[in-house]
Coordinates of C-alpha atoms in Angstrom, one line a residue:
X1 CA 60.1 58.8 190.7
X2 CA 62.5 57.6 193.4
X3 CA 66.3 57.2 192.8
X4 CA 68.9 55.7 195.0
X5 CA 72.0 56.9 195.1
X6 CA 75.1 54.9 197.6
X7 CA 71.3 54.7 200.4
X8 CA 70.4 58.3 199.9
X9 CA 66.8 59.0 198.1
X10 CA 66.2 62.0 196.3
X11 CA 62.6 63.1 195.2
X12 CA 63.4 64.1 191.0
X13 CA 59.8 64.8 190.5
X14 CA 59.7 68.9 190.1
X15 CA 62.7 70.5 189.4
X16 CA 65.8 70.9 192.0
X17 CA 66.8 73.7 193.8
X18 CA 70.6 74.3 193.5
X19 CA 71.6 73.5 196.9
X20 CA 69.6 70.5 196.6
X21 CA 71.7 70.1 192.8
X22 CA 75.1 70.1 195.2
X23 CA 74.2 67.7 197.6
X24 CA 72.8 65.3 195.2
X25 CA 76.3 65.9 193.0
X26 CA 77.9 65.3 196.4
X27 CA 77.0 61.7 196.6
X28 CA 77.7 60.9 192.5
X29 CA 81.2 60.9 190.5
X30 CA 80.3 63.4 188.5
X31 CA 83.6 65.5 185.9
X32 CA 84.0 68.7 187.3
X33 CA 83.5 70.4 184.0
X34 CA 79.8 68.9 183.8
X35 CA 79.1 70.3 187.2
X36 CA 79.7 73.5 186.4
X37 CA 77.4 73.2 183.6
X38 CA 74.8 71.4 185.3
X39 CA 74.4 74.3 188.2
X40 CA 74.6 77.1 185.4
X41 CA 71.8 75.3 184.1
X42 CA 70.0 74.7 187.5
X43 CA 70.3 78.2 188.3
X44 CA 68.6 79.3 185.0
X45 CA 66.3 77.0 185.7
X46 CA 64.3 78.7 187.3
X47 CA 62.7 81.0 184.5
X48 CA 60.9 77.8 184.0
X49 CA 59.0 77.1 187.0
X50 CA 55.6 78.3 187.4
X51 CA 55.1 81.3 189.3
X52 CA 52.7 81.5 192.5
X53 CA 50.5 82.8 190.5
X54 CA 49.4 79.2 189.0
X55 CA 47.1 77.9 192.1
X56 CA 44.2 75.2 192.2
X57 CA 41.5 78.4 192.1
X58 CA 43.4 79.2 188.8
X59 CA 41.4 78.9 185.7
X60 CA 44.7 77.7 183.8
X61 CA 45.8 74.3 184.8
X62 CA 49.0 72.9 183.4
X63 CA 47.9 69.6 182.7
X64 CA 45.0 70.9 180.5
X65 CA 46.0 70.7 176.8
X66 CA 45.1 73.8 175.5
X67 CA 41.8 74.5 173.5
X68 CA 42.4 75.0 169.8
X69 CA 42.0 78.0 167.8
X70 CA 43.2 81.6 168.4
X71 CA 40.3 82.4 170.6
X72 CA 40.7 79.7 173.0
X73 CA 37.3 78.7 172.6
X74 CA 37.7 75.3 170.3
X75 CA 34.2 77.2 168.6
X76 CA 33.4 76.8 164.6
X77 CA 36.5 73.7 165.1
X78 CA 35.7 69.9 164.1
X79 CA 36.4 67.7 166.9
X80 CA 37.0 65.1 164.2
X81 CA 39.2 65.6 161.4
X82 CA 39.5 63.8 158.0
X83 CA 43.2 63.9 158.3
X84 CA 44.9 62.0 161.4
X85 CA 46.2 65.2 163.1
X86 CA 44.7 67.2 166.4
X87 CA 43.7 64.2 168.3
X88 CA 45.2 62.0 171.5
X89 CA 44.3 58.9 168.8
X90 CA 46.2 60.2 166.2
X91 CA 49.3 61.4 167.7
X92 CA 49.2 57.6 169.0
X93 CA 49.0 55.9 165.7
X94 CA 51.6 58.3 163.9
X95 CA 54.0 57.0 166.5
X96 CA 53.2 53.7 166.0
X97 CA 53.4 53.5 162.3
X98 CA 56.8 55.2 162.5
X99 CA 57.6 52.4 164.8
X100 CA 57.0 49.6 162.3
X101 CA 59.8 51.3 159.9
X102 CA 60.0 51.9 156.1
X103 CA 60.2 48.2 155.0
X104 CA 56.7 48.9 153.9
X105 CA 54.6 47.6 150.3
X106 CA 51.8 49.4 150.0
X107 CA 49.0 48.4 147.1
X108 CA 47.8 51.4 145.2
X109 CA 44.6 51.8 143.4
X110 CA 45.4 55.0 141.2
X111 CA 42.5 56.7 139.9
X112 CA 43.1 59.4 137.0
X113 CA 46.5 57.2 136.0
X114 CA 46.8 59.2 132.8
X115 CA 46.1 62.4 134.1
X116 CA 48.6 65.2 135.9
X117 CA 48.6 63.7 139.2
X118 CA 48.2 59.7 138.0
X119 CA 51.4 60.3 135.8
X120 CA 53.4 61.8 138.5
X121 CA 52.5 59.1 141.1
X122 CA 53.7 56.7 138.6
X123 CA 57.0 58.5 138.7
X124 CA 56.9 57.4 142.7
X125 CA 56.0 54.5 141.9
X126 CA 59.1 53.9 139.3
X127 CA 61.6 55.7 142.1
X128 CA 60.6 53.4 145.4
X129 CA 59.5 49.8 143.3
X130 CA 59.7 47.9 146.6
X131 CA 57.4 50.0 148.2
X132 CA 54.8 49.9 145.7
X133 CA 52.6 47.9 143.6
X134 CA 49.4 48.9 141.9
X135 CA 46.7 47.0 141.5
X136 CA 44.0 49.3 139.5
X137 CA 44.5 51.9 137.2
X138 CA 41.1 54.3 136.1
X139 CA 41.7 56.9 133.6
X140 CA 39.3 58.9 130.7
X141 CA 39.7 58.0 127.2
X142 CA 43.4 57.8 126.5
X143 CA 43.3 54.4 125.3
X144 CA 47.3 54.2 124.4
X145 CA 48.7 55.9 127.5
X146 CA 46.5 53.7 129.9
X147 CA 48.0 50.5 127.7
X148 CA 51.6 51.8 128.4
X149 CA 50.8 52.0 131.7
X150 CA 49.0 48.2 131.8
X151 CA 52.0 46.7 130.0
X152 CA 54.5 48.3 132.3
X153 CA 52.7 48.0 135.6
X154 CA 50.6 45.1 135.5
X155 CA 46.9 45.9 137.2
X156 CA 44.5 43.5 137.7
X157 CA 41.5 46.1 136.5
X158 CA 42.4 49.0 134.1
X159 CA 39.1 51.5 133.4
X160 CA 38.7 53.9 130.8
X161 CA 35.2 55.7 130.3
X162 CA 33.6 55.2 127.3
X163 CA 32.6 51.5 126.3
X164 CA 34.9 52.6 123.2
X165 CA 37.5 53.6 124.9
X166 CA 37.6 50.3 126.6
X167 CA 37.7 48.4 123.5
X168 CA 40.5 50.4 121.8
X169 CA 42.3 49.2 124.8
X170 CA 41.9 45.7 124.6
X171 CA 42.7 46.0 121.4
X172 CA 46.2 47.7 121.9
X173 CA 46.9 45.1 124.9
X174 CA 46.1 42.3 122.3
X175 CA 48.5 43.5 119.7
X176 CA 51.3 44.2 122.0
X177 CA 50.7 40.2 123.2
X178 CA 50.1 41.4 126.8
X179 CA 50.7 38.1 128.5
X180 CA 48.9 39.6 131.8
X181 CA 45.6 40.9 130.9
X182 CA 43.9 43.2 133.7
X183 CA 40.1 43.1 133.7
X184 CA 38.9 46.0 131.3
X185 CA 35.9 48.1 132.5
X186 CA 34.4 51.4 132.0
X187 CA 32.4 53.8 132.9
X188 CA 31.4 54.8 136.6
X189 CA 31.1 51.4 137.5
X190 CA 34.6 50.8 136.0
X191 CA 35.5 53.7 138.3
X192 CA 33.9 52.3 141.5
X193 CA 35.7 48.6 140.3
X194 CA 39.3 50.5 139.8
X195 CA 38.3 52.1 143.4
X196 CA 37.0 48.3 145.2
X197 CA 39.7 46.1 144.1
X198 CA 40.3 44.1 147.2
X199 CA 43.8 43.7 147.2
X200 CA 44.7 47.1 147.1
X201 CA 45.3 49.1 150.8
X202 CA 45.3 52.9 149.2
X203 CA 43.2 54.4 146.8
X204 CA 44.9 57.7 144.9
X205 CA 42.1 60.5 144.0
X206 CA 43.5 61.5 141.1
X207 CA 40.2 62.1 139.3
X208 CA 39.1 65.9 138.8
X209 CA 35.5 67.1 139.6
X210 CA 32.8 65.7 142.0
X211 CA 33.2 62.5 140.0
X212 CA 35.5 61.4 143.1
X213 CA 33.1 61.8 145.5
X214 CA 31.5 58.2 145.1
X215 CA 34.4 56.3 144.6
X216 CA 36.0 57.7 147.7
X217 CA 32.8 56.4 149.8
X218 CA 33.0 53.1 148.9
X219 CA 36.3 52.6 149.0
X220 CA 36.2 54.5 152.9
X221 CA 33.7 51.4 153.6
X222 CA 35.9 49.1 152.8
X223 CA 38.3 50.6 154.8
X224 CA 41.2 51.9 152.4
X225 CA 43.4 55.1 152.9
X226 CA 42.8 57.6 150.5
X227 CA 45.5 60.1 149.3
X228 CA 43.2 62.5 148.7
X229 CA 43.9 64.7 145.1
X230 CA 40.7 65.5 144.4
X231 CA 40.3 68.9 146.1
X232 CA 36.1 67.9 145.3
X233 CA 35.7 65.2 147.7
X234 CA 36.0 67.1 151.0
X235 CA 34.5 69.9 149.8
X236 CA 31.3 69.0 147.8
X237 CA 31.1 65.7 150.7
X238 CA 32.6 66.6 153.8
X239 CA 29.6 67.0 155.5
X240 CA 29.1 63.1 154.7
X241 CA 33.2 62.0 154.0
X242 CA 34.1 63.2 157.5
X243 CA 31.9 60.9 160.0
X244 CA 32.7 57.9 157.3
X245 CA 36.4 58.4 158.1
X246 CA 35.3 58.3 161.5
X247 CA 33.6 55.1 161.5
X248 CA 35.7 53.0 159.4
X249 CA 38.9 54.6 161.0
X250 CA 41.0 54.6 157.7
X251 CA 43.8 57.1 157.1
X252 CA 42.3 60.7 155.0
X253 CA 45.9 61.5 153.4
X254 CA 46.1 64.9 151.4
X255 CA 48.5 64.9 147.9
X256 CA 48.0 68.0 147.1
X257 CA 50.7 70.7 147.7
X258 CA 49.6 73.2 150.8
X259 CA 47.3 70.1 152.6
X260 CA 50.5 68.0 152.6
X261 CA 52.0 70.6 154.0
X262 CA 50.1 71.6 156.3
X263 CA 49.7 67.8 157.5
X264 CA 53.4 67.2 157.6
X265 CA 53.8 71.0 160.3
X266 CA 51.3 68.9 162.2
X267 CA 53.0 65.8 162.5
X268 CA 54.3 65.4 166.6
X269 CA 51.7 68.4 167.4
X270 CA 50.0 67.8 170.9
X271 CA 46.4 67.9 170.9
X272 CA 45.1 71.3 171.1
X273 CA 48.4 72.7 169.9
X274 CA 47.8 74.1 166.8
X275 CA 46.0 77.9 166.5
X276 CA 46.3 78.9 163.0
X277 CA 46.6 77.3 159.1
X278 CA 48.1 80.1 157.1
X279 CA 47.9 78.6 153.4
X280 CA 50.1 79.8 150.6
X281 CA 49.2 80.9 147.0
X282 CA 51.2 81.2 144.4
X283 CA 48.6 84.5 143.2
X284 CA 48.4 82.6 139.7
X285 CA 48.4 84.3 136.0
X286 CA 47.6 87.6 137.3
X287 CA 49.3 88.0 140.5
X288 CA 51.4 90.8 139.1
X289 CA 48.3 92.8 137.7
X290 CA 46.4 95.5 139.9
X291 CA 42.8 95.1 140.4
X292 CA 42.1 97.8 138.2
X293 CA 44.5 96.0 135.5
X294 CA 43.3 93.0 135.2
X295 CA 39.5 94.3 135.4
X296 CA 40.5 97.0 132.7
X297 CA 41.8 94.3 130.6
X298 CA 38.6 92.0 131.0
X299 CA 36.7 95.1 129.6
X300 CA 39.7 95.8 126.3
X301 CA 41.3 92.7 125.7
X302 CA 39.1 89.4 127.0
X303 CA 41.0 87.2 124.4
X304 CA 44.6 88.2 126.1
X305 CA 42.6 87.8 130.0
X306 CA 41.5 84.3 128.7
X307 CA 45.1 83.2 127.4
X308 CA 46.4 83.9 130.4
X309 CA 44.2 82.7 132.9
X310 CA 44.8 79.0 131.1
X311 CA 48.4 79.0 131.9
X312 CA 50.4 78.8 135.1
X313 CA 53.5 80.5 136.3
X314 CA 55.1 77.4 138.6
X315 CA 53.0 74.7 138.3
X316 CA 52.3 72.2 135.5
X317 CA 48.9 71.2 136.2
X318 CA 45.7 69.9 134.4
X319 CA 43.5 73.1 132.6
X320 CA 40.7 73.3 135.2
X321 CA 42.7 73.9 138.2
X322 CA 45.1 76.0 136.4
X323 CA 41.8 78.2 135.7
X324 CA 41.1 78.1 139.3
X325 CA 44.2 79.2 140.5
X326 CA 43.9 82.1 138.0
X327 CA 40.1 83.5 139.7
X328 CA 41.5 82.4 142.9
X329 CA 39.0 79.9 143.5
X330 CA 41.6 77.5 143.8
X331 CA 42.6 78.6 146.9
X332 CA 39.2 79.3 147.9
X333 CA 38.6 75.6 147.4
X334 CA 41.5 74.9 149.7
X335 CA 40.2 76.7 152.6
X336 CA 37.3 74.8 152.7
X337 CA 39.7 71.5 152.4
X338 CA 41.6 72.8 155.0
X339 CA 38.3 73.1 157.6
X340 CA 37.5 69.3 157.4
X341 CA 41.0 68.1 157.0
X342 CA 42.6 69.6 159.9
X343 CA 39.3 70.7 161.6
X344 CA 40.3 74.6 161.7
X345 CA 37.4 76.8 162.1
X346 CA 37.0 79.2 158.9
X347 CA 38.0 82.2 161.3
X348 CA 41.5 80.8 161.4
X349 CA 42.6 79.7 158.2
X350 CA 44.3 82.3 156.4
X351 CA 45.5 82.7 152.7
X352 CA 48.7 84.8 151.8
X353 CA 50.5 85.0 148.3
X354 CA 53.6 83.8 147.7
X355 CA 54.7 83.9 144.2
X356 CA 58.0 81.8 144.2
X357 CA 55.9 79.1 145.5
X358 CA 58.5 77.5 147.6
X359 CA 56.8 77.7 151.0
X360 CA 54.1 75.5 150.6
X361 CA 52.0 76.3 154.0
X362 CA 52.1 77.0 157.8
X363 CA 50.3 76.3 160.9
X364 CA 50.6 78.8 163.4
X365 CA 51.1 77.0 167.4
X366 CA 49.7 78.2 170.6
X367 CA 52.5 79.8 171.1
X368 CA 52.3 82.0 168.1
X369 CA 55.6 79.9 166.9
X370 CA 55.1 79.4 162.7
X371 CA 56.3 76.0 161.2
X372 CA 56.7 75.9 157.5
X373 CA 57.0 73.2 155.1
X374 CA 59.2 74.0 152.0
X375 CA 60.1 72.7 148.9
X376 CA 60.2 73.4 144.9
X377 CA 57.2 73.1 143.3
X378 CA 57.2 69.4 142.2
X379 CA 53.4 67.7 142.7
X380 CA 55.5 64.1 143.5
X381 CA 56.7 65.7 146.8
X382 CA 53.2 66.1 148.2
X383 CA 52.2 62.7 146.8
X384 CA 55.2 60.6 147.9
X385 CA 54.2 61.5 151.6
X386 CA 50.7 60.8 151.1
X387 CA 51.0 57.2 149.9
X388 CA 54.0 56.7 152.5
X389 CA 53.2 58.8 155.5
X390 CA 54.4 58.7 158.4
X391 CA 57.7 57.3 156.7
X392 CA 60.2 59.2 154.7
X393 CA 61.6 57.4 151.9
X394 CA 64.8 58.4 149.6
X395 CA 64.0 60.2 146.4
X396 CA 65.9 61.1 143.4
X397 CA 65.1 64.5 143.0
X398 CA 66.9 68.3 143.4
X399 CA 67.3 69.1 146.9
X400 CA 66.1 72.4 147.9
X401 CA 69.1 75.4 147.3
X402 CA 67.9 78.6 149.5
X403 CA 71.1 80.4 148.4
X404 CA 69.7 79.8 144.5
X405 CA 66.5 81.2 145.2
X406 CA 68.0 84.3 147.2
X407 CA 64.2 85.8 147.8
X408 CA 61.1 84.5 148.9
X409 CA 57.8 87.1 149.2
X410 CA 55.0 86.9 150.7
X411 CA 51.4 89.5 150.2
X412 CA 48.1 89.4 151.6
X413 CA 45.3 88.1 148.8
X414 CA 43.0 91.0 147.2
X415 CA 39.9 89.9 148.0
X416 CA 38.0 92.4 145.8
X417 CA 40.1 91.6 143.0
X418 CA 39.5 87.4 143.6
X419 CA 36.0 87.4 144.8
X420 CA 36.0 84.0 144.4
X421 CA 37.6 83.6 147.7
X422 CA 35.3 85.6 149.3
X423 CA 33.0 83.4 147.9
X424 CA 34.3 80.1 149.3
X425 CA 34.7 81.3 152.7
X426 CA 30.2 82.4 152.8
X427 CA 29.9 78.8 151.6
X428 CA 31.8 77.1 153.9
X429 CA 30.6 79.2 157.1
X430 CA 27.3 78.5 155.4
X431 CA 27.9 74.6 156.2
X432 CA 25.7 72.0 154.7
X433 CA 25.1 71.6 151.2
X434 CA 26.4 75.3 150.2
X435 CA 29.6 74.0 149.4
X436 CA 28.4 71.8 146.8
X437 CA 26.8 74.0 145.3
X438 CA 30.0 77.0 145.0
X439 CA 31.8 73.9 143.8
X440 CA 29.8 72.4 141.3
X441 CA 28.6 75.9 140.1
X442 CA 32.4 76.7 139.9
X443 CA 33.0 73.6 138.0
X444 CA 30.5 74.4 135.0
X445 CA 31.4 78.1 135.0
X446 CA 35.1 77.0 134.4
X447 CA 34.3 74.5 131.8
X448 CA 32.2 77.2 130.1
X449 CA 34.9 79.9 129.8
X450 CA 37.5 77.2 128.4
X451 CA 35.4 76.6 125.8
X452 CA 35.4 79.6 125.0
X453 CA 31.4 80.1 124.8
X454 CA 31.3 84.0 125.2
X455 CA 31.9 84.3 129.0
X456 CA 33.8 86.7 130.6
X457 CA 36.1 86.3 133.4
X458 CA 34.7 88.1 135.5
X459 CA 31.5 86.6 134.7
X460 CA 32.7 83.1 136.4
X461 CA 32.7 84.6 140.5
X462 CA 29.2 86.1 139.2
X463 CA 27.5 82.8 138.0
X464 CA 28.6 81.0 141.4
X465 CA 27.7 83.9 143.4
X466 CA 24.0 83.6 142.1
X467 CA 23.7 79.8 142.0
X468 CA 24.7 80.1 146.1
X469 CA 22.3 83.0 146.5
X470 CA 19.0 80.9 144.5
X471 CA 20.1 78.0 146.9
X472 CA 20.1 79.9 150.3
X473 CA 16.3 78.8 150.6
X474 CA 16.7 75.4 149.7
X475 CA 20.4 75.4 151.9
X476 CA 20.4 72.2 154.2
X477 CA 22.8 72.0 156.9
X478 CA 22.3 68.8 159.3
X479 CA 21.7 65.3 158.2
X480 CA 23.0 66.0 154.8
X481 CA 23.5 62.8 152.8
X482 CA 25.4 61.6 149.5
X483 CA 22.0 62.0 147.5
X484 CA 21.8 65.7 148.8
X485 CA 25.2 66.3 148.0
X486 CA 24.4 65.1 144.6
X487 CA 21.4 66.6 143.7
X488 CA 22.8 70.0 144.5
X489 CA 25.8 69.7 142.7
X490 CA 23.2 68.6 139.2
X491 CA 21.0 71.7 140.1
X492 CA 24.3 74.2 141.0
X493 CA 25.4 73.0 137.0
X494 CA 21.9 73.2 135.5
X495 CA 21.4 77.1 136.6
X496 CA 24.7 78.0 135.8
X497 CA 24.4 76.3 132.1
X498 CA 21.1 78.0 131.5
X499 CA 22.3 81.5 132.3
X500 CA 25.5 81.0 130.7
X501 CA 22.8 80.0 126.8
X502 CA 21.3 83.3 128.2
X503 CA 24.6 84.8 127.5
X504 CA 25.4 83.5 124.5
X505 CA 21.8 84.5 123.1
X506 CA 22.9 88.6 124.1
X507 CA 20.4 88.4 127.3
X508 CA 20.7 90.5 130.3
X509 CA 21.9 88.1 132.8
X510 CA 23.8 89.9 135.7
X511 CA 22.4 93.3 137.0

């Protein structure tokens, strides 16, 4: 643009030689000391202009955001994310919902209130009370948690899941004298209620399984954010989740640890900026065991293998994803998560262990420059962000102390001693409904070995592993809808139940 300085004009619009730097000082009052800084500057400057080499035959033009992806090629990359990162739109609205400040109420909808992440996002909700409010609270059958919760927060629908269930709550709620009594449902459609209420703005995923796959749709039609904890969702429906996001243009928000954090590197990043999303694992039970250990072990000791594998080193988490971060199929999960949140081609997302579990995740830049997000491992620091992104709000909690931790590590994953993550990444290159089918296969093969049935650890990679290979033939991959989704995820659970009865009976079942 054109400035005037005491009649003189001065083009500003590429950067100034410095004799054209003196002259233009010569006409302003300018301390000596800052012109002696502003020519040492001007004369470095110059490491930063474009060399002769960038012409308008060259095939790289500076105004051109560059193509994501570490090829350069933008191929096996969603155009359209879940999550509001990648795009001109989304860098657009971030900055405008920063804009409007953290005076904010937000009206939650929490389904799976009296589970791990429903109990922990009532923690957020204590810490920030003018922020939040929730409306609906959905839960299993834990009648006398969910009426502690009803009599301290006040929903207008509470659902449990049994019709039982549901009346040993109203019960509680009538002996307590609950002066404000919710509606009480149950059941799916007390799920899909809890999800619908129409005065709430966000609904929290909290529920574990493909069971959150439905309520997620219709509360995505009528155009609620969704602070997504239910890993299931995205990866079972993505193929249908991610145009529904699309068209009703609400806000996919991930709460769980390495998505957050992979969504809060993003936030700022230019359009075509990011190249790589490196996500961390924490290795679970038996990080510290050699292949040959651990698969030893499976063959002496299964009763010490399946101890172990049901208990986590960091994280306090519900039993089936503490399982899954034991066979690795947790973070196997997570890569598929990762492709439809942030629209990453499976080529370049990357998993390494990191046992203290402090850095959460990274994206790798164009550049090649890494951004990390850190943080102990506390599940309400990954929730708080989802149900008040973009805003930051004050927090209670132990700041972070490098000094204390002194060492943080970092491995590349074994992926002969996980196959599970080998598995995860055939599914999701397969596309379609392949993904459904590793996670609802994965889903009955982890029930099965935590109850403690007769099936091996090793057995659980080997049930999903043929419950993908029986579905290649079947394997759809355009035009997929909900009812596809769901009738491969009931097929994916009846083969692996009726090889895992095959088991129990002493039958040959893997080769």
């Amino acid at each position: 643009r054109e400035q005037k300085n005491q009649g003189h004009h001065s083009s500003l619009t590429r950067i100034p030689s410095v004799s054209s730097c003196r002259y233009i000082i010569s006409t302003m009052r300018v301390p000596s000391n800052a012109i002696a800084c502003l020519l040492l500057l001007t004369g470095s400057a110059s490491a930063f202009v474009p060399s002769n080499k960038f012409t308008s035959t060259s095939k790289t033009s500076l105004n051109e955001a560059p193509i994501s992806g570490s090829k350069g090629t933008g191929e096996g990359w969603l155009s359209k994310p879940a999550a509001p990162v990648n795009t001109e739109e989304s860098l657009k609205q971030t900055l405008d919902e920063t804009l409007k400040g953290a005076t904010f109420q937000k009206r939650l909808s929490l389904l799976g209130s009296t589970g791990s992440i429903g109990t922990q996002t009532l923690d957020i909700v204590d810490a920030c009370p003018d922020n939040f409010v929730v409306d609906a609270l959905s839960a299993g059958n834990n009648a006398k948690l969910m009426a502690e919760q009803v009599l301290k927060y006040k929903p207008k629908v509470a659902s449990l899941a049994t019709p039982e269930a549901a009346a040993e709550l109203k019960k509680l709620l009538v002996d307590a004298g609950c002066d404000t009594m919710p509606e009480i449902v149950h059941g799916e459609e007390g799920i899909l209620e809890a999800a619908t209420v129409s005065s709430a703005d966000t609904v929290v995923t909290g529920i574990v399984g493909a069971a959150g796959l439905r309520p997620t749709i219709e509360a995505i039609k009528l155009k609620k954010d969704i602070a997504l904890a239910n890993k299931e969702t995205l990866i079972s429906g993505g193929p249908v989740i991610n145009p529904l996001v699309e068209e009703y243009g609400i806000n996919m928000l991930p709460a769980d640890s390495e998505h957050s954090a992979i969504f809060q590197c993003l936030q700022g990043m230019p359009p075509g900026g990011l190249r790589r999303v490196i996500l961390t694992a924490s290795g679970g039970a038996f990080r510290d065991f050699s292949k040959d250990e651990l698969f030893r072990m499976c063959q002496e000791d299964p009763r010490t293998i399946q101890a172990k594998a049901t208990t986590h080193p960091n994280w306090d988490m519900g039993a089936k994803i503490t399982l899954d971060s034991a066979t690795m199929m947790n973070k196997g999960l997570e890569v598929i998560e990762a492709h439809y949140l942030f629209g990453a081609s499976y080529d370049d997302i990357d998993i390494v262990v990191h046992p203290q579990s402090i850095v959460h995740s990274m994206v790798e830049m164009q550049d090649t420059s890494c951004i990390a997000q850190l943080g102990w491992p506390d599940m309400r620091l990954p929730l708080v962000y989802s149900v008040s992104w973009p805003h930051r709000l004050k927090l209670p909690y132990k700041p972070l102390d490098l000094a204390e931790l002194s060492t943080l590590t970092f491995k590349r994953a074994d992926n002969e001693k996980y196959p599970c993550i080998g598995l995860a990444y055939e599914a999701g290159r397969a596309g379609g409904t392949m993904t459904a089918v590793l996670n609802a296969a994965n889903e009955m093969a982890n029930e099965k070995f935590r109850e403690d049935v007769g099936l091996g650890f090793l057995d659980i990679p080997k049930l999903i592993e043929g419950a993908m290979e029986d579905h290649k033939a079947d394997l759809k991959t355009s035009d997929v809808t909900l009812d596809d989704i769901l009738n491969c995820d009931a097929w994916a659970r009846e083969q692996v139940e009726a090889k895992v009865s095959k088991i129990q009976s002493g039958a040959q079942v893997f080769a």
